[in-house]
XYZ file of C-alpha atoms in Angstrom:
493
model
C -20.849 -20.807 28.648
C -19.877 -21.561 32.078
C -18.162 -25.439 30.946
C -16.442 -23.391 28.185
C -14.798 -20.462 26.569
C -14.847 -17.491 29.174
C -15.477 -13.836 27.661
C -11.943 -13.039 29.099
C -9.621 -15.322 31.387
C -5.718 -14.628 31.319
C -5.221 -18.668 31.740
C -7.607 -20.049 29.052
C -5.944 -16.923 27.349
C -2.483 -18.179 27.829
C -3.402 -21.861 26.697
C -5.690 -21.182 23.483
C -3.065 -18.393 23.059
C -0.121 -20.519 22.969
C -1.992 -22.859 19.932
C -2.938 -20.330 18.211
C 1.130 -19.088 17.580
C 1.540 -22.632 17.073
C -0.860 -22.616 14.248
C 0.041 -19.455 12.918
C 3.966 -20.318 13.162
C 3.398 -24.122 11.711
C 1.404 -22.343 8.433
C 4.661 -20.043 8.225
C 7.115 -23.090 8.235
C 4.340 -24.855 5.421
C 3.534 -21.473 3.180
C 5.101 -23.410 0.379
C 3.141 -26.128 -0.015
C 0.341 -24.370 -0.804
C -0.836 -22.567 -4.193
C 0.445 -19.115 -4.200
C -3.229 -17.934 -5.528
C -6.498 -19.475 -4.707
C -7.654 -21.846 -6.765
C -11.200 -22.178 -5.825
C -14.558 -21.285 -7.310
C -16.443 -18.056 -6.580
C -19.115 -19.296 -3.823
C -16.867 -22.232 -2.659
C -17.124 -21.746 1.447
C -21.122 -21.565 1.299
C -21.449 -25.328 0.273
C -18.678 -26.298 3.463
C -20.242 -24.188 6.580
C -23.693 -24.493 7.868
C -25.849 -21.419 6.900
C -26.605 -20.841 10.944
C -24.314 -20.140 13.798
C -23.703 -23.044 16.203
C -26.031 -22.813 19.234
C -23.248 -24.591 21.780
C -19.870 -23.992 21.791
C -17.523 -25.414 19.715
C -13.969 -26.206 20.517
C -10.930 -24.523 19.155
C -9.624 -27.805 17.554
C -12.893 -27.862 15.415
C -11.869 -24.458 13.955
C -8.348 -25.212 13.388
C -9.424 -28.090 11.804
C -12.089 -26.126 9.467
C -9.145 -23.700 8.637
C -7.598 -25.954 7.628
C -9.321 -28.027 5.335
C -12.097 -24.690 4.088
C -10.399 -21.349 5.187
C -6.809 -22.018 4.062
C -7.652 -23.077 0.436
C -9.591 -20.077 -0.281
C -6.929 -17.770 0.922
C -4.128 -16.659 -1.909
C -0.897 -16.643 0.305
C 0.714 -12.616 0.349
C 3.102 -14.209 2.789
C 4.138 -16.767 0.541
C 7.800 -16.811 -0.729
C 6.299 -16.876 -4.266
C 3.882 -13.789 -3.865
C 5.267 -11.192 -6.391
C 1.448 -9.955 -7.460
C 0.739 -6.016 -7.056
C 2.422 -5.028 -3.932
C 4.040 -6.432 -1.314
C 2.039 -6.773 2.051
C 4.624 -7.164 4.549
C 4.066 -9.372 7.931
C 6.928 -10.076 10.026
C 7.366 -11.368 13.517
C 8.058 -7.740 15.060
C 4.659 -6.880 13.578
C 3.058 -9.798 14.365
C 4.006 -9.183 17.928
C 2.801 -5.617 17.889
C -0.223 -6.264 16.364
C -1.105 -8.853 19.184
C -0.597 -6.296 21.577
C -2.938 -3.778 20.246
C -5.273 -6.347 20.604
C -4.358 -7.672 24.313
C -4.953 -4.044 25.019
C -7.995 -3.006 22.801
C -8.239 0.474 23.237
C -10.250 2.700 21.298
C -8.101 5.499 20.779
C -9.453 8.487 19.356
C -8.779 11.814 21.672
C -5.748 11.659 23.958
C -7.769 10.962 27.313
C -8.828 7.981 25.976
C -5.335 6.664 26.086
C -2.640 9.480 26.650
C 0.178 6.853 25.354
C -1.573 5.402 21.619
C -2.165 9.336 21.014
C 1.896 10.355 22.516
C 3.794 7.072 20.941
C 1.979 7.310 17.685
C 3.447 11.223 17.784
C 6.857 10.112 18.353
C 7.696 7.115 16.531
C 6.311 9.317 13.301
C 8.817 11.545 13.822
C 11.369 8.961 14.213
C 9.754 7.033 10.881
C 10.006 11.610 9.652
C 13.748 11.328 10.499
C 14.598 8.194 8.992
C 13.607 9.724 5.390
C 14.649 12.736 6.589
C 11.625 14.579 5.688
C 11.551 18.436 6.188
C 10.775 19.484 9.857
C 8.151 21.067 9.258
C 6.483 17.778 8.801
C 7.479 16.671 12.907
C 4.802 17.178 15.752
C 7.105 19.946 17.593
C 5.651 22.380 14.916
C 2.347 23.312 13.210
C 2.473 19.710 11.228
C 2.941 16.056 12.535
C 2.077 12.313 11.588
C -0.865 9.812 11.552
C -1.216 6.581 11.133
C -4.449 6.161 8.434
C -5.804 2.606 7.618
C -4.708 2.658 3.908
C -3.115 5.081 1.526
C -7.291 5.533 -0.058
C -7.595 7.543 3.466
C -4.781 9.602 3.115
C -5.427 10.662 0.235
C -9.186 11.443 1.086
C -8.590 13.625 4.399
C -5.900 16.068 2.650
C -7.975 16.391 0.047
C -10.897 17.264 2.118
C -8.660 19.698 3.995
C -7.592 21.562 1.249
C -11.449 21.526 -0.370
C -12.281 23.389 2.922
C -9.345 25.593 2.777
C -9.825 27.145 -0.681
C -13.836 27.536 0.026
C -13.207 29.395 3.520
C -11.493 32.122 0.591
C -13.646 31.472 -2.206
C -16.967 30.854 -0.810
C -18.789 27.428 -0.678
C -21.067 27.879 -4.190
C -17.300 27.400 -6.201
C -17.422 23.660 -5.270
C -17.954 23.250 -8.725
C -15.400 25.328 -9.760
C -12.542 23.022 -7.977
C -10.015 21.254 -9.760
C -7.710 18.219 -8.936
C -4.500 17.249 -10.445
C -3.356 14.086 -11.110
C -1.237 11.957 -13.615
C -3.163 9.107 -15.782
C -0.809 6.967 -13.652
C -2.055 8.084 -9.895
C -4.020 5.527 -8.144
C -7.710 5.038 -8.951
C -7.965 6.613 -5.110
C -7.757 10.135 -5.908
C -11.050 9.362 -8.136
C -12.755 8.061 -5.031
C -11.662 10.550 -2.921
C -12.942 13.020 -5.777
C -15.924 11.293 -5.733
C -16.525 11.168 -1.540
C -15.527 15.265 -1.817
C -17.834 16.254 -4.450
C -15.538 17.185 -6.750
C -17.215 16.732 -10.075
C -16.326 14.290 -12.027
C -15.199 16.382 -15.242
C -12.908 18.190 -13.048
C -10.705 15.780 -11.781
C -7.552 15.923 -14.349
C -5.609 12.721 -15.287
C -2.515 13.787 -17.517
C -1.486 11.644 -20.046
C 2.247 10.492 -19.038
C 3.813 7.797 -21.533
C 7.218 6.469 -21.521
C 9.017 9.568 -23.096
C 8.684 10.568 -19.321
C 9.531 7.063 -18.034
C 5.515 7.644 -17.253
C 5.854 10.624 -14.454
C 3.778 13.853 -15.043
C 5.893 16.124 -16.888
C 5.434 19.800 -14.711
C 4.390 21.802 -17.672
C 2.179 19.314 -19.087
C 0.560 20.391 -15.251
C 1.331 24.379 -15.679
C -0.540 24.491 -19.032
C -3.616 22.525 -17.561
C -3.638 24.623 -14.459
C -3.221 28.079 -16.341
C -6.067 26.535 -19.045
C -8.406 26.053 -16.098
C -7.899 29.481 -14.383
C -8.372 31.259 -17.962
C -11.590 29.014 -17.921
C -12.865 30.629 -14.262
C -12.310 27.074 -12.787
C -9.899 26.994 -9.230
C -7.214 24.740 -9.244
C -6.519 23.135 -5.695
C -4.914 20.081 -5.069
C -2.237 18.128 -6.663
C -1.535 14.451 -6.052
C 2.197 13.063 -7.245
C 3.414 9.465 -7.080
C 6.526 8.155 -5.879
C 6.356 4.935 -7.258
C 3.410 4.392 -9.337
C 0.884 1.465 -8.817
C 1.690 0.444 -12.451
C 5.278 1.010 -12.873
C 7.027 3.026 -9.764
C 7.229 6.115 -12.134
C 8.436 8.828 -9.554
C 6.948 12.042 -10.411
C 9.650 15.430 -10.461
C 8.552 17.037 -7.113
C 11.123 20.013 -7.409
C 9.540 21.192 -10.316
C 5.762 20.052 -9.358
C 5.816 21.880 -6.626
C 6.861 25.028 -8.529
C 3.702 25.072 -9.706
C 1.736 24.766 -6.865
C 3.200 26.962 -4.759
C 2.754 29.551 -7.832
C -1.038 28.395 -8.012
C -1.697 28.039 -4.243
C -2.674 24.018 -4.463
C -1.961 21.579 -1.880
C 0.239 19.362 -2.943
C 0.278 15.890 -2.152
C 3.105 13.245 -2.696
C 1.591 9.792 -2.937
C 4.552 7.551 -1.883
C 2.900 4.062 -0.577
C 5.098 1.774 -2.178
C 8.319 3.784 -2.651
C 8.434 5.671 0.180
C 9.890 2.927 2.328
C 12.599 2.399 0.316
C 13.851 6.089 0.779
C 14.598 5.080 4.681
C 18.046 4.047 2.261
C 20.507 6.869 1.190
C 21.317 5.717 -1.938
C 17.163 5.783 -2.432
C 16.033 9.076 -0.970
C 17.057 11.395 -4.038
C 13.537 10.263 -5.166
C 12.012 12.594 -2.738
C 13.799 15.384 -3.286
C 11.310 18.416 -3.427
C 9.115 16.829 -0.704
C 10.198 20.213 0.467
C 7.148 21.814 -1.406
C 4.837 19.631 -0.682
C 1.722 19.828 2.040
C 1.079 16.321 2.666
C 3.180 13.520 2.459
C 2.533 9.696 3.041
C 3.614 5.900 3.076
C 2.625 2.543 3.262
C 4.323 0.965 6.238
C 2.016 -2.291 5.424
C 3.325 -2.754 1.998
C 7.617 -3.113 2.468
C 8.651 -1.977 5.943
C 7.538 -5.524 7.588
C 4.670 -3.690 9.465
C 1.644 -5.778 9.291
C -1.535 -4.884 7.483
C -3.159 -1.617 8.354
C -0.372 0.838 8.796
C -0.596 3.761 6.109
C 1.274 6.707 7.421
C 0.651 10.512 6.578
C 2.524 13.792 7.341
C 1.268 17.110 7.331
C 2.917 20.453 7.065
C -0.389 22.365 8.843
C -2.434 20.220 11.355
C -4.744 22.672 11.965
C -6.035 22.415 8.200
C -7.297 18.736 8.774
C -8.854 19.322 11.713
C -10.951 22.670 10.308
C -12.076 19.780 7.961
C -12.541 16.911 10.000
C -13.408 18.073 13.777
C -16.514 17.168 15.522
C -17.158 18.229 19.262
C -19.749 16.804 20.571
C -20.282 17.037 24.292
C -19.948 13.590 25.156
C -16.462 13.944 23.970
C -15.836 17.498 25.949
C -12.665 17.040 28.208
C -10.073 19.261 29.814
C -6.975 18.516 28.038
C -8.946 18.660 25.121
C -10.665 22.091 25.800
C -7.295 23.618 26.462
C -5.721 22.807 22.968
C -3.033 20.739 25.396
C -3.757 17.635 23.396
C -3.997 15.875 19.873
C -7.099 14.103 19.379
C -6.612 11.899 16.499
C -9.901 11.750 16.020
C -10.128 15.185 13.590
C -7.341 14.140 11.452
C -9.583 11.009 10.437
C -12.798 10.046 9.085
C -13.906 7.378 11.865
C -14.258 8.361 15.474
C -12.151 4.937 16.169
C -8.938 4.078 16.160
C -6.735 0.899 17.245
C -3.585 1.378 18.923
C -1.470 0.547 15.299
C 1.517 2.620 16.749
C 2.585 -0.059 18.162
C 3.098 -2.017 15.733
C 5.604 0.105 13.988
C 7.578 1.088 17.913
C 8.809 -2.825 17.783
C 9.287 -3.223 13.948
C 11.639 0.385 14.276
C 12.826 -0.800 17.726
C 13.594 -5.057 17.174
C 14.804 -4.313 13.362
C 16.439 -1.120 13.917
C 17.430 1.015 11.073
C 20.740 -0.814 9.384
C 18.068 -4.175 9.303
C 15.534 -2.123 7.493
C 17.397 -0.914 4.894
C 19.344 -3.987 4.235
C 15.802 -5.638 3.965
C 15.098 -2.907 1.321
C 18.476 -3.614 -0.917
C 17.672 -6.942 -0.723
C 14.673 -6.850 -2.093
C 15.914 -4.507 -4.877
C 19.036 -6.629 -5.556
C 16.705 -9.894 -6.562
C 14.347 -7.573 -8.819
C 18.013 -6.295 -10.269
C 18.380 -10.029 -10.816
C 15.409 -11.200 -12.649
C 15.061 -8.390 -14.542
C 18.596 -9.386 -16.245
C 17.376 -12.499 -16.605
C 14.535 -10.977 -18.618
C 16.852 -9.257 -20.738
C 18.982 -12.094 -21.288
C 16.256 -13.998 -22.878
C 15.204 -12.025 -26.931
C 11.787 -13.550 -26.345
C 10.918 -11.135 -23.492
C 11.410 -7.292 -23.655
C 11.575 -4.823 -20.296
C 8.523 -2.100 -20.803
C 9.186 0.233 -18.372
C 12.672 1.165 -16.235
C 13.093 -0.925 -12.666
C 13.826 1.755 -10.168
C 12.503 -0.042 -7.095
C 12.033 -3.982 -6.607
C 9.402 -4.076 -9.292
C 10.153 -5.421 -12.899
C 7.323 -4.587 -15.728
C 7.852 -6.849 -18.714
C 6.051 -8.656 -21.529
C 6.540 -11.576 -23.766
C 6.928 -10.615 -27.132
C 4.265 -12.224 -30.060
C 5.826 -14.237 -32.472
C 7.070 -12.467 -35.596
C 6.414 -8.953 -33.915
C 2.869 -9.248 -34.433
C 1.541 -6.814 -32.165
C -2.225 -7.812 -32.634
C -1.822 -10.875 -30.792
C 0.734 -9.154 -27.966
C -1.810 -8.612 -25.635
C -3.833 -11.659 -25.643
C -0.549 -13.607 -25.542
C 0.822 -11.595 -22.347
C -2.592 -12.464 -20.387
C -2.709 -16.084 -21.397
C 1.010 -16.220 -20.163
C -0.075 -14.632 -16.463
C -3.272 -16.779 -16.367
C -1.332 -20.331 -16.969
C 1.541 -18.997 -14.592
C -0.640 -18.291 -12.436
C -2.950 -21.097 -12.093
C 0.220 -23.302 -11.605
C -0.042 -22.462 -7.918
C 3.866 -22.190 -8.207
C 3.887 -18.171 -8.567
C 1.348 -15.490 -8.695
C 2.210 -12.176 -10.793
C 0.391 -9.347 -11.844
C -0.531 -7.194 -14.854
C -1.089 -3.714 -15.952
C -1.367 -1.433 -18.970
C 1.975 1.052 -20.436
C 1.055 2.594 -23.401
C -1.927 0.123 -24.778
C 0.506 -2.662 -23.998
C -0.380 -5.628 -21.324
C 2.478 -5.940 -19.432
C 3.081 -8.647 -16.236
C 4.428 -6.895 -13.316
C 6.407 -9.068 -10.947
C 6.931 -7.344 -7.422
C 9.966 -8.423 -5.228
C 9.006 -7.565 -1.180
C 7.906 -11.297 0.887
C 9.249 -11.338 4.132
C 10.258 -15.036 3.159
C 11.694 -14.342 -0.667
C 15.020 -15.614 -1.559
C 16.967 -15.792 -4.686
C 15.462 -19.144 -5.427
C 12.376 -18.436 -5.191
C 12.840 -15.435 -7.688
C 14.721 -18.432 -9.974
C 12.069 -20.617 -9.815
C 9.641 -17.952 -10.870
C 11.313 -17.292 -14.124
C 11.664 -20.852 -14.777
C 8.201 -21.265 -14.695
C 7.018 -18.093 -16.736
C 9.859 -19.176 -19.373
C 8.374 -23.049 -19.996
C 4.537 -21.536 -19.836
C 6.184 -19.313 -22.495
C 7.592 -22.139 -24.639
C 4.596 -23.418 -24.447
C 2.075 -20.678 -25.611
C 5.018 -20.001 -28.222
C 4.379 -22.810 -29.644
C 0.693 -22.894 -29.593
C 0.597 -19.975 -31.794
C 2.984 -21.022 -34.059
C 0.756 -24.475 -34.517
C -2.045 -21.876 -35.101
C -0.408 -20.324 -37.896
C -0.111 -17.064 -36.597
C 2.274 -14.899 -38.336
């Protein structure tokens, strides 16, 4: 080791450092060039790198030369121009730059002594994040509530659930576990199931209500009061709601106002799922959508999906810190400090399920502080504007039809089967996304409204411009024309 690589050394640091942004900053300038989605084979990498670790060192020009001919064609490109598949996943420079000094410093910071400034800046720039969507105050660290940054909306959802488990058993006793009942539209994330799962909720007490386009697919609040007042008639405890602002399939936005009615009447936490959306109410003309996030216990949103904070950044308010921590706090003596002992402090730690945490404040400080607001939000409307765009264009053309209402940068559409014939609709729709797809040109997604497969394509690259939006619809229209005409050759009527 001595002739090469150090464990640490600021100057071999500074040079390997230095081609390392060049590599990263040369695949930015080339993104397009390569297939938007992998194309390779499941297994591919095994037959290209030895099944051992090297013995000797190797030097960094042999691994930028293996990423580039092994790595980078097994990697589908979310920074690509011509990503518009599930969600956005934003990088940007600001990000980039935050995210390499979390890892310059490397701190592990779960209780405040570990590093007084990850626990303190992570307080305050979620109350400036709070502010920007002017969320209620009672969701700011001055108070009994405050912000953390989670790895993924999953966790979120997982901890407040957990806390309000533990809340409604310290009244009811711990033998009603069974009796607990979660909330939910069919259109929440498949998270709140896990979460379900990791809580022991059982499984026939986790309630998905049907919403369908005669709601614009949001739960409709007495569809939710007659389930809730079912279960209590049926000795079962209702305790924790989870509403969507902006749902994974379609950014249906739930009606919190009149959600939260219900809860509050019920006693259930209620929890406002906002990942995608939520960035986009950092805009005026966009925060109406949370109006009622008044009611609600927990709130949270992605900053890693569309507020150019790079990958893991999910961020969660509370209304009543103390309720996570009754669920999550360990003590153990190893861990005993002063600040700590005297309730001075926040330990992250007990509003978490790992001990560890990286320093991902950061990373959001210098997007908030090199953007600044008025960038943000015209990075938002942009984004919005082009979906605006290409969903006219989909409406322009009869042979496509708009399933569900754009309220966000996210367009849900179909192609429609020859002749109206709805029994070949949904096989056409997914040969259409896999021969789009496999062009390399463009990768979309897909989903399910009301029985129907419907392609979803999602506005939010970094890099995205109105070309690139363009050139996507020029390619689903002529793998259209094509599969048009195959079933027309096949005599399908």
């Amino acid at each position: 080791m001595e002739s090469g690589l150090r464990p640490m050394d600021a100057e071999q640091l500074r040079e390997n450092g230095h081609k390392m942004v060049d590599f990263i900053a040369d695949y930015y300038k080339s993104i397009e060039n390569f297939p938007v989605l992998s194309q390779v084979e499941p297994g591919y990498l095994r037959e290209l790198l030895p099944d051992s670790a090297p013995n000797q060192p190797e030097s960094l020009q042999q691994v930028f030369d293996d990423l580039q001919a092994k790595i980078l064609p097994g990697v589908t490109h979310w920074q690509s121009p011509n990503f518009f598949a599930y969600y956005p996943s934003n990088s940007s420079t600001a990000g980039f730059l935050g995210e390499m000094l979390s890892a310059g410093l490397n701190i592990v910071g779960f209780s405040w002594i570990t590093s007084p400034a990850a626990t303190e800046l992570e307080m305050i720039v979620l109350d400036w994040l709070a502010k920007m969507l002017n969320l209620p105050d009672d969701f700011l660290s001055a108070g009994n509530g405050g912000g953390v940054i989670q790895g993924t909306a999953s966790e979120a959802v997982l901890v407040v659930l957990l806390a309000a488990r533990d809340r409604v058993l310290r009244t009811v006793g711990k033998t009603a576990l069974e009796k607990l009942v979660v909330y939910g539209s069919d259109q929440t994330h498949s998270a709140l199931q896990k979460a379900c799962q990791i809580g022991g909720i059982h499984p026939e007490n986790c309630r998905l209500l049907k919403a369908d386009s005669s709601t614009g697919y949001a739960l409709s609040p007495d569809l939710l009061s007659e389930a809730v007042s079912h279960d209590i008639a049926n000795g079962l405890i209702p305790f924790f709601l989870c509403a969507n602002v902006g749902t994974t399939s379609s950014t249906a936005v739930d009606p919190l106002l009149e959600l939260g009615k219900v809860t509050k009447s019920n006693g259930i936490w209620f929890h406002v799922d906002a990942a995608y959306a939520g960035s986009a109410c950092v805009c005026p003309e966009y925060r109406h959508y949370i109006d009622g996030v008044e009611e609600a216990d927990s709130f949270n949103m992605n900053a890693h999906k569309w507020f150019l904070t790079n990958f893991d950044c999910s961020v969660l308010w509370v209304k009543d810190r103390n309720a996570l921590v009754q669920a999550l706090s360990t003590n153990p003596v190893f861990l005993k400090n002063k600040a700590s002992d005297a309730n001075m402090v926040v330990d992250y730690k007990d509003w978490q399920v790992p001990l560890g945490r990286r320093f991902r404040s950061l990373k959001l400080w210098m997007v908030l502080r090199l953007y600044g607001v008025e960038n943000l939000q015209r990075y938002i409307r942009n984004h919005i504007e082009l979906a605006k765009q290409f969903e006219e264009l989909v409406a322009q053309d009869p042979r496509f039809e708009i399933v569900a209402p754009r309220k966000f940068a996210l367009v849900c559409f179909r192609l429609l089967p020859p002749h109206r014939n709805e029994d070949f609709s949904n096989k056409l729709n997914h040969d259409l996304l896999d021969t789009v797809n496999s062009t390399g040109k463009v990768y979309i997604s897909h989903t399910a409204l009301s029985g129907k497969y419907t392609l979803r394509l999602a506005v939010g690259a970094p890099l995205t411009e109105e070309r690139h939006v363009n050139a996507a619809w020029k390619v689903i229209q002529e793998k259209a024309c094509v599969l048009l005409s195959e079933f027309g050759m096949n005599g399908v009527s």
